[in-house]
Amino acid sequence: MPETIAFYVFSAIAIGASALVIGQRNPMHSVLLLIASFGALAGLYIQLDAPFVAVAQIIIYAGAIMVLFLFVVMLLNAPQEDAAEWDRTHPLRQGVLARFGSLLALLLVVELVWALLGTSDVDRPVGEQAGAAGSVRALGKVLFTEYVFPFEATSVLILVAMVGAVVLARRESDES
Amino acid sequence: MGLQAYLTLAAVVFCIGLFGVMTRRNTIGILLGIELMLNSVNINLVAFARYSGDVTGMVFTLFTICITVAEAAVGLALVILLFRVRRTVTADHLDLLKG
């Protein structure tokens, strides 16, 4: 029963914070709320017996990526979006497009509900007992044997992304 | 909790992220929406891994997190570059390719 309560609490935090991320006009508040959302998701990962994923979520998402976002928001001093002006001029607000967009959104919701109702619900986790499936030992064993090639490919990908980011964000005047 | 509860949560978070990507006009807001969508995928992967007793889903979650790092780095570098060239981060004003 405590698990159920924890699930609902974490889910409520995750959904509420996510909705506020989108609703906020101030990018700084959006980023801070996204950290709260990621924290709640990390709690859900612990519930799902995936402590390593939860810790990686906290360290990489809330720690690294969000700090990067905060840096950029502060660096650009991004202005708040003006709500009234936003409502008036948004292209999705204009007649036909708004109706078409609503139709597509409705279709997406119907499709998702249909898909969710179609899944057979599994009531309890299967396999090893709690704590064993997602342990660092089990995860590392699979990661460094079966998936060692994707692992190395990912490291190359991150290197490429790092070089690309440096090249993109470099000042032109630095070349001379 | 059953598997369906986690799938529903993931679907809701995905829809919120998609709505954000569609409606936000701030480029950073759009990137935040993409982060939300990627995270909802992670919930699905971990839930399926736990409820099928297979650790592969969690390994894929780690890959997703790594790729998100690359995406955020390149995306934010592009935002900085755009701001330097156009002095704005509003997506509507970035119509360089419009004829």
Tab-separated table of C-alpha atoms in Angstrom:
chain	number	residue	atom	x	y	z
A	1	MET	CA	0.000	0.000	0.000
A	2	PRO	CA	2.777	2.512	0.717
A	3	GLU	CA	4.036	1.779	-2.776
A	4	THR	CA	0.715	2.813	-4.236
A	5	ILE	CA	0.711	6.050	-2.274
A	6	ALA	CA	4.297	6.764	-3.319
A	7	PHE	CA	3.404	6.100	-6.948
A	8	TYR	CA	0.520	8.552	-6.855
A	9	VAL	CA	2.554	11.207	-5.038
A	10	PHE	CA	5.475	10.963	-7.469
A	11	SER	CA	3.162	10.827	-10.475
A	12	ALA	CA	1.276	13.885	-9.298
A	13	ILE	CA	4.532	15.806	-8.819
A	14	ALA	CA	5.824	14.685	-12.217
A	15	ILE	CA	2.655	15.584	-14.111
A	16	GLY	CA	2.080	18.831	-12.225
A	17	ALA	CA	5.641	20.017	-12.652
A	18	SER	CA	5.638	19.020	-16.336
A	19	ALA	CA	2.430	20.942	-16.960
A	20	LEU	CA	3.885	23.986	-15.216
A	21	VAL	CA	7.072	23.694	-17.293
A	22	ILE	CA	4.943	24.210	-20.369
A	23	GLY	CA	2.680	26.785	-18.771
A	24	GLN	CA	5.383	29.061	-17.425
A	25	ARG	CA	6.374	32.023	-19.541
A	26	ASN	CA	9.613	32.577	-17.680
A	27	PRO	CA	12.227	30.128	-19.038
A	28	MET	CA	14.101	30.189	-15.737
A	29	HIS	CA	11.058	28.897	-13.840
A	30	SER	CA	10.477	26.317	-16.571
A	31	VAL	CA	13.955	24.892	-16.139
A	32	LEU	CA	13.706	24.784	-12.340
A	33	LEU	CA	10.310	23.050	-12.517
A	34	LEU	CA	11.708	20.530	-14.972
A	35	ILE	CA	14.305	19.595	-12.335
A	36	ALA	CA	11.450	18.892	-9.889
A	37	SER	CA	9.770	16.738	-12.519
A	38	PHE	CA	12.964	14.776	-13.105
A	39	GLY	CA	13.369	14.279	-9.361
A	40	ALA	CA	9.885	12.779	-9.132
A	41	LEU	CA	10.653	10.489	-12.061
A	42	ALA	CA	13.820	9.353	-10.277
A	43	GLY	CA	11.617	8.397	-7.323
A	44	LEU	CA	9.476	6.316	-9.684
A	45	TYR	CA	12.587	4.572	-11.027
A	46	ILE	CA	13.515	3.592	-7.460
A	47	GLN	CA	9.999	2.176	-7.109
A	48	LEU	CA	10.635	0.165	-10.250
A	49	ASP	CA	13.789	-1.361	-8.716
A	50	ALA	CA	16.094	0.589	-10.994
A	51	PRO	CA	18.302	2.458	-8.514
A	52	PHE	CA	21.131	2.946	-10.994
A	53	VAL	CA	18.843	4.533	-13.569
A	54	ALA	CA	17.405	6.755	-10.835
A	55	VAL	CA	20.859	7.941	-9.779
A	56	ALA	CA	21.886	8.481	-13.402
A	57	GLN	CA	18.695	10.461	-13.896
A	58	ILE	CA	19.496	12.732	-10.950
A	59	ILE	CA	23.177	13.191	-11.808
A	60	ILE	CA	22.934	13.544	-15.577
A	61	TYR	CA	19.527	15.149	-16.090
A	62	ALA	CA	19.030	17.253	-12.995
A	63	GLY	CA	22.747	17.795	-12.505
A	64	ALA	CA	24.375	18.196	-15.889
A	65	ILE	CA	21.751	18.901	-18.556
A	66	MET	CA	19.646	21.261	-16.488
A	67	VAL	CA	22.707	23.212	-15.352
A	68	LEU	CA	23.579	23.565	-19.030
A	69	PHE	CA	20.064	24.855	-19.718
A	70	LEU	CA	20.276	27.277	-16.794
A	71	PHE	CA	23.608	28.582	-18.063
A	72	VAL	CA	22.151	29.242	-21.503
A	73	VAL	CA	19.019	30.892	-20.096
A	74	MET	CA	21.151	33.203	-17.959
A	75	LEU	CA	23.634	33.823	-20.758
A	76	LEU	CA	20.991	34.840	-23.269
A	77	ASN	CA	18.932	36.693	-20.669
A	78	ALA	CA	15.926	35.318	-22.530
A	79	PRO	CA	12.929	37.613	-22.164
A	80	GLN	CA	9.603	36.395	-20.827
A	81	GLU	CA	7.006	35.617	-23.407
A	82	ASP	CA	4.216	38.157	-23.314
A	83	ALA	CA	1.074	36.144	-22.674
A	84	ALA	CA	-1.428	38.487	-24.335
A	85	GLU	CA	0.702	39.003	-27.400
A	86	TRP	CA	1.355	35.276	-27.461
A	87	ASP	CA	-2.351	34.481	-27.496
A	88	ARG	CA	-3.132	36.981	-30.186
A	89	THR	CA	-0.453	36.164	-32.694
A	90	HIS	CA	0.076	32.463	-32.290
A	91	PRO	CA	-0.337	30.760	-35.673
A	92	LEU	CA	-2.181	27.843	-34.043
A	93	ARG	CA	-4.850	30.259	-32.871
A	94	GLN	CA	-6.056	31.163	-36.314
A	95	GLY	CA	-9.382	29.671	-37.426
A	96	VAL	CA	-8.823	26.669	-39.618
A	97	LEU	CA	-5.438	25.796	-38.166
A	98	ALA	CA	-6.794	25.841	-34.610
A	99	ARG	CA	-9.610	23.479	-35.554
A	100	PHE	CA	-7.264	21.189	-37.445
A	101	GLY	CA	-4.843	21.168	-34.519
A	102	SER	CA	-7.601	20.334	-32.057
A	103	LEU	CA	-8.715	17.507	-34.303
A	104	LEU	CA	-5.192	16.080	-34.433
A	105	ALA	CA	-4.849	16.404	-30.633
A	106	LEU	CA	-8.166	14.595	-30.160
A	107	LEU	CA	-7.003	11.854	-32.538
A	108	LEU	CA	-3.775	11.465	-30.549
A	109	VAL	CA	-5.685	11.167	-27.257
A	110	VAL	CA	-8.122	8.623	-28.722
A	111	GLU	CA	-5.244	6.613	-30.127
A	112	LEU	CA	-3.339	6.649	-26.829
A	113	VAL	CA	-6.400	5.614	-24.817
A	114	TRP	CA	-7.106	2.848	-27.310
A	115	ALA	CA	-3.503	1.640	-27.106
A	116	LEU	CA	-3.477	1.746	-23.306
A	117	LEU	CA	-6.763	-0.133	-23.052
A	118	GLY	CA	-5.419	-2.689	-25.488
A	119	THR	CA	-2.435	-3.625	-23.318
A	120	SER	CA	-2.893	-6.513	-20.959
A	121	ASP	CA	-2.181	-5.227	-17.485
A	122	VAL	CA	0.591	-6.966	-15.595
A	123	ASP	CA	-0.160	-6.682	-11.927
A	124	ARG	CA	3.182	-7.472	-10.420
A	125	PRO	CA	6.779	-7.458	-11.567
A	126	VAL	CA	8.096	-10.779	-12.797
A	127	GLY	CA	11.560	-12.241	-12.724
A	128	GLU	CA	14.038	-11.848	-9.942
A	129	GLN	CA	13.013	-10.634	-6.546
A	130	ALA	CA	12.946	-6.964	-5.728
A	131	GLY	CA	16.260	-5.185	-5.930
A	132	ALA	CA	18.032	-7.799	-8.018
A	133	ALA	CA	16.846	-6.983	-11.526
A	134	GLY	CA	18.030	-3.407	-11.790
A	135	SER	CA	21.097	-3.642	-9.607
A	136	VAL	CA	24.328	-2.108	-10.793
A	137	ARG	CA	25.878	-5.557	-11.041
A	138	ALA	CA	23.169	-6.953	-13.323
A	139	LEU	CA	23.087	-3.805	-15.405
A	140	GLY	CA	26.866	-3.621	-15.802
A	141	LYS	CA	27.107	-7.257	-16.781
A	142	VAL	CA	24.701	-6.791	-19.656
A	143	LEU	CA	26.068	-3.400	-20.630
A	144	PHE	CA	29.670	-4.523	-20.958
A	145	THR	CA	29.063	-7.865	-22.624
A	146	GLU	CA	25.981	-7.893	-24.803
A	147	TYR	CA	25.779	-4.152	-25.499
A	148	VAL	CA	29.431	-3.217	-25.524
A	149	PHE	CA	29.381	-2.075	-29.146
A	150	PRO	CA	26.439	0.336	-28.715
A	151	PHE	CA	28.156	1.535	-25.546
A	152	GLU	CA	31.323	2.435	-27.451
A	153	ALA	CA	29.299	3.938	-30.279
A	154	THR	CA	27.560	6.165	-27.734
A	155	SER	CA	30.890	7.432	-26.480
A	156	VAL	CA	31.855	8.381	-30.043
A	157	LEU	CA	28.470	10.067	-30.456
A	158	ILE	CA	28.994	12.174	-27.342
A	159	LEU	CA	32.487	13.108	-28.510
A	160	VAL	CA	31.089	14.206	-31.868
A	161	ALA	CA	28.339	16.189	-30.139
A	162	MET	CA	30.897	17.860	-27.887
A	163	VAL	CA	33.111	18.865	-30.815
A	164	GLY	CA	30.052	20.019	-32.749
A	165	ALA	CA	28.822	22.146	-29.852
A	166	VAL	CA	32.237	23.775	-29.481
A	167	VAL	CA	32.464	24.476	-33.211
A	168	LEU	CA	28.922	25.858	-33.352
A	169	ALA	CA	29.171	28.108	-30.321
A	170	ARG	CA	32.669	29.416	-31.105
A	171	ARG	CA	33.002	33.093	-31.849
A	172	GLU	CA	33.935	33.943	-35.403
A	173	SER	CA	36.620	36.340	-34.271
A	174	ASP	CA	38.507	33.528	-32.583
A	175	GLU	CA	39.606	32.200	-35.939
A	176	SER	CA	41.944	35.054	-36.704
B	1	MET	CA	1.091	-0.791	-9.055
B	2	GLY	CA	0.316	-2.381	-12.374
B	3	LEU	CA	2.187	-1.849	-15.588
B	4	GLN	CA	-0.677	0.143	-17.056
B	5	ALA	CA	-0.356	2.878	-14.438
B	6	TYR	CA	3.204	3.582	-15.530
B	7	LEU	CA	2.274	3.508	-19.207
B	8	THR	CA	-0.530	5.975	-18.558
B	9	LEU	CA	1.812	8.296	-16.696
B	10	ALA	CA	4.299	8.102	-19.564
B	11	ALA	CA	1.584	8.868	-22.097
B	12	VAL	CA	0.440	11.905	-20.117
B	13	VAL	CA	3.970	13.263	-19.765
B	14	PHE	CA	4.596	12.646	-23.472
B	15	CYS	CA	1.462	14.571	-24.416
B	16	ILE	CA	2.459	17.475	-22.163
B	17	GLY	CA	5.894	17.551	-23.794
B	18	LEU	CA	4.419	17.366	-27.287
B	19	PHE	CA	2.025	20.199	-26.489
B	20	GLY	CA	4.965	22.245	-25.244
B	21	VAL	CA	6.986	21.615	-28.401
B	22	MET	CA	4.019	22.658	-30.515
B	23	THR	CA	2.986	25.775	-28.640
B	24	ARG	CA	6.068	27.271	-27.015
B	25	ARG	CA	7.670	30.039	-29.015
B	26	ASN	CA	10.851	30.244	-26.990
B	27	THR	CA	13.504	27.978	-28.490
B	28	ILE	CA	14.635	26.931	-25.021
B	29	GLY	CA	11.020	26.075	-24.161
B	30	ILE	CA	10.863	23.828	-27.207
B	31	LEU	CA	14.027	22.035	-26.086
B	32	LEU	CA	12.514	21.558	-22.623
B	33	GLY	CA	9.451	19.961	-24.238
B	34	ILE	CA	11.720	17.565	-26.113
B	35	GLU	CA	13.401	16.644	-22.816
B	36	LEU	CA	9.987	15.829	-21.333
B	37	MET	CA	9.131	13.589	-24.283
B	38	LEU	CA	12.433	11.720	-24.003
B	39	ASN	CA	11.812	11.208	-20.294
B	40	SER	CA	8.385	9.714	-20.864
B	41	VAL	CA	10.053	7.160	-23.127
B	42	ASN	CA	12.440	6.354	-20.276
B	43	ILE	CA	9.514	5.656	-17.936
B	44	ASN	CA	8.118	3.189	-20.455
B	45	LEU	CA	11.476	1.455	-20.915
B	46	VAL	CA	12.116	1.048	-17.195
B	47	ALA	CA	8.537	-0.080	-16.491
B	48	PHE	CA	8.628	-2.688	-19.256
B	49	ALA	CA	12.055	-3.860	-18.077
B	50	ARG	CA	10.784	-4.319	-14.535
B	51	TYR	CA	7.530	-5.989	-15.481
B	52	SER	CA	9.113	-8.420	-17.919
B	53	GLY	CA	12.075	-9.296	-15.726
B	54	ASP	CA	14.534	-8.307	-18.456
B	55	VAL	CA	17.291	-5.814	-17.750
B	56	THR	CA	17.628	-4.744	-21.415
B	57	GLY	CA	15.111	-1.940	-21.012
B	58	MET	CA	17.207	-0.310	-18.315
B	59	VAL	CA	20.312	-0.517	-20.503
B	60	PHE	CA	18.387	1.252	-23.231
B	61	THR	CA	17.369	3.910	-20.737
B	62	LEU	CA	21.046	4.622	-20.129
B	63	PHE	CA	21.578	4.974	-23.873
B	64	THR	CA	18.608	7.319	-24.072
B	65	ILE	CA	20.075	9.482	-21.320
B	66	CYS	CA	23.444	9.610	-23.122
B	67	ILE	CA	21.813	10.600	-26.406
B	68	THR	CA	19.797	13.260	-24.596
B	69	VAL	CA	23.071	14.758	-23.391
B	70	ALA	CA	24.302	14.991	-26.988
B	71	GLU	CA	20.975	16.447	-28.111
B	72	ALA	CA	20.967	19.081	-25.373
B	73	ALA	CA	24.566	20.088	-26.050
B	74	VAL	CA	24.074	20.542	-29.791
B	75	GLY	CA	20.632	22.117	-29.362
B	76	LEU	CA	21.854	24.687	-26.867
B	77	ALA	CA	24.894	25.460	-29.018
B	78	LEU	CA	22.483	26.145	-31.885
B	79	VAL	CA	20.392	28.395	-29.629
B	80	ILE	CA	23.486	30.389	-28.647
B	81	LEU	CA	24.524	30.655	-32.293
B	82	LEU	CA	21.031	31.772	-33.336
B	83	PHE	CA	20.969	34.359	-30.596
B	84	ARG	CA	24.313	35.706	-31.733
B	85	VAL	CA	23.216	35.971	-35.359
B	86	ARG	CA	19.607	37.131	-34.938
B	87	ARG	CA	19.541	38.566	-31.375
B	88	THR	CA	16.419	36.551	-30.582
B	89	VAL	CA	15.446	33.108	-29.317
B	90	THR	CA	11.817	33.290	-30.415
B	91	ALA	CA	11.159	30.551	-32.949
B	92	ASP	CA	8.756	32.711	-34.986
B	93	HIS	CA	11.420	35.272	-35.725
B	94	LEU	CA	13.792	32.667	-37.104
B	95	ASP	CA	12.617	32.703	-40.712
B	96	LEU	CA	16.000	32.829	-42.368
B	97	LEU	CA	15.055	30.077	-44.800
B	98	LYS	CA	11.763	31.668	-45.819
B	99	GLY	CA	12.043	32.948	-49.385
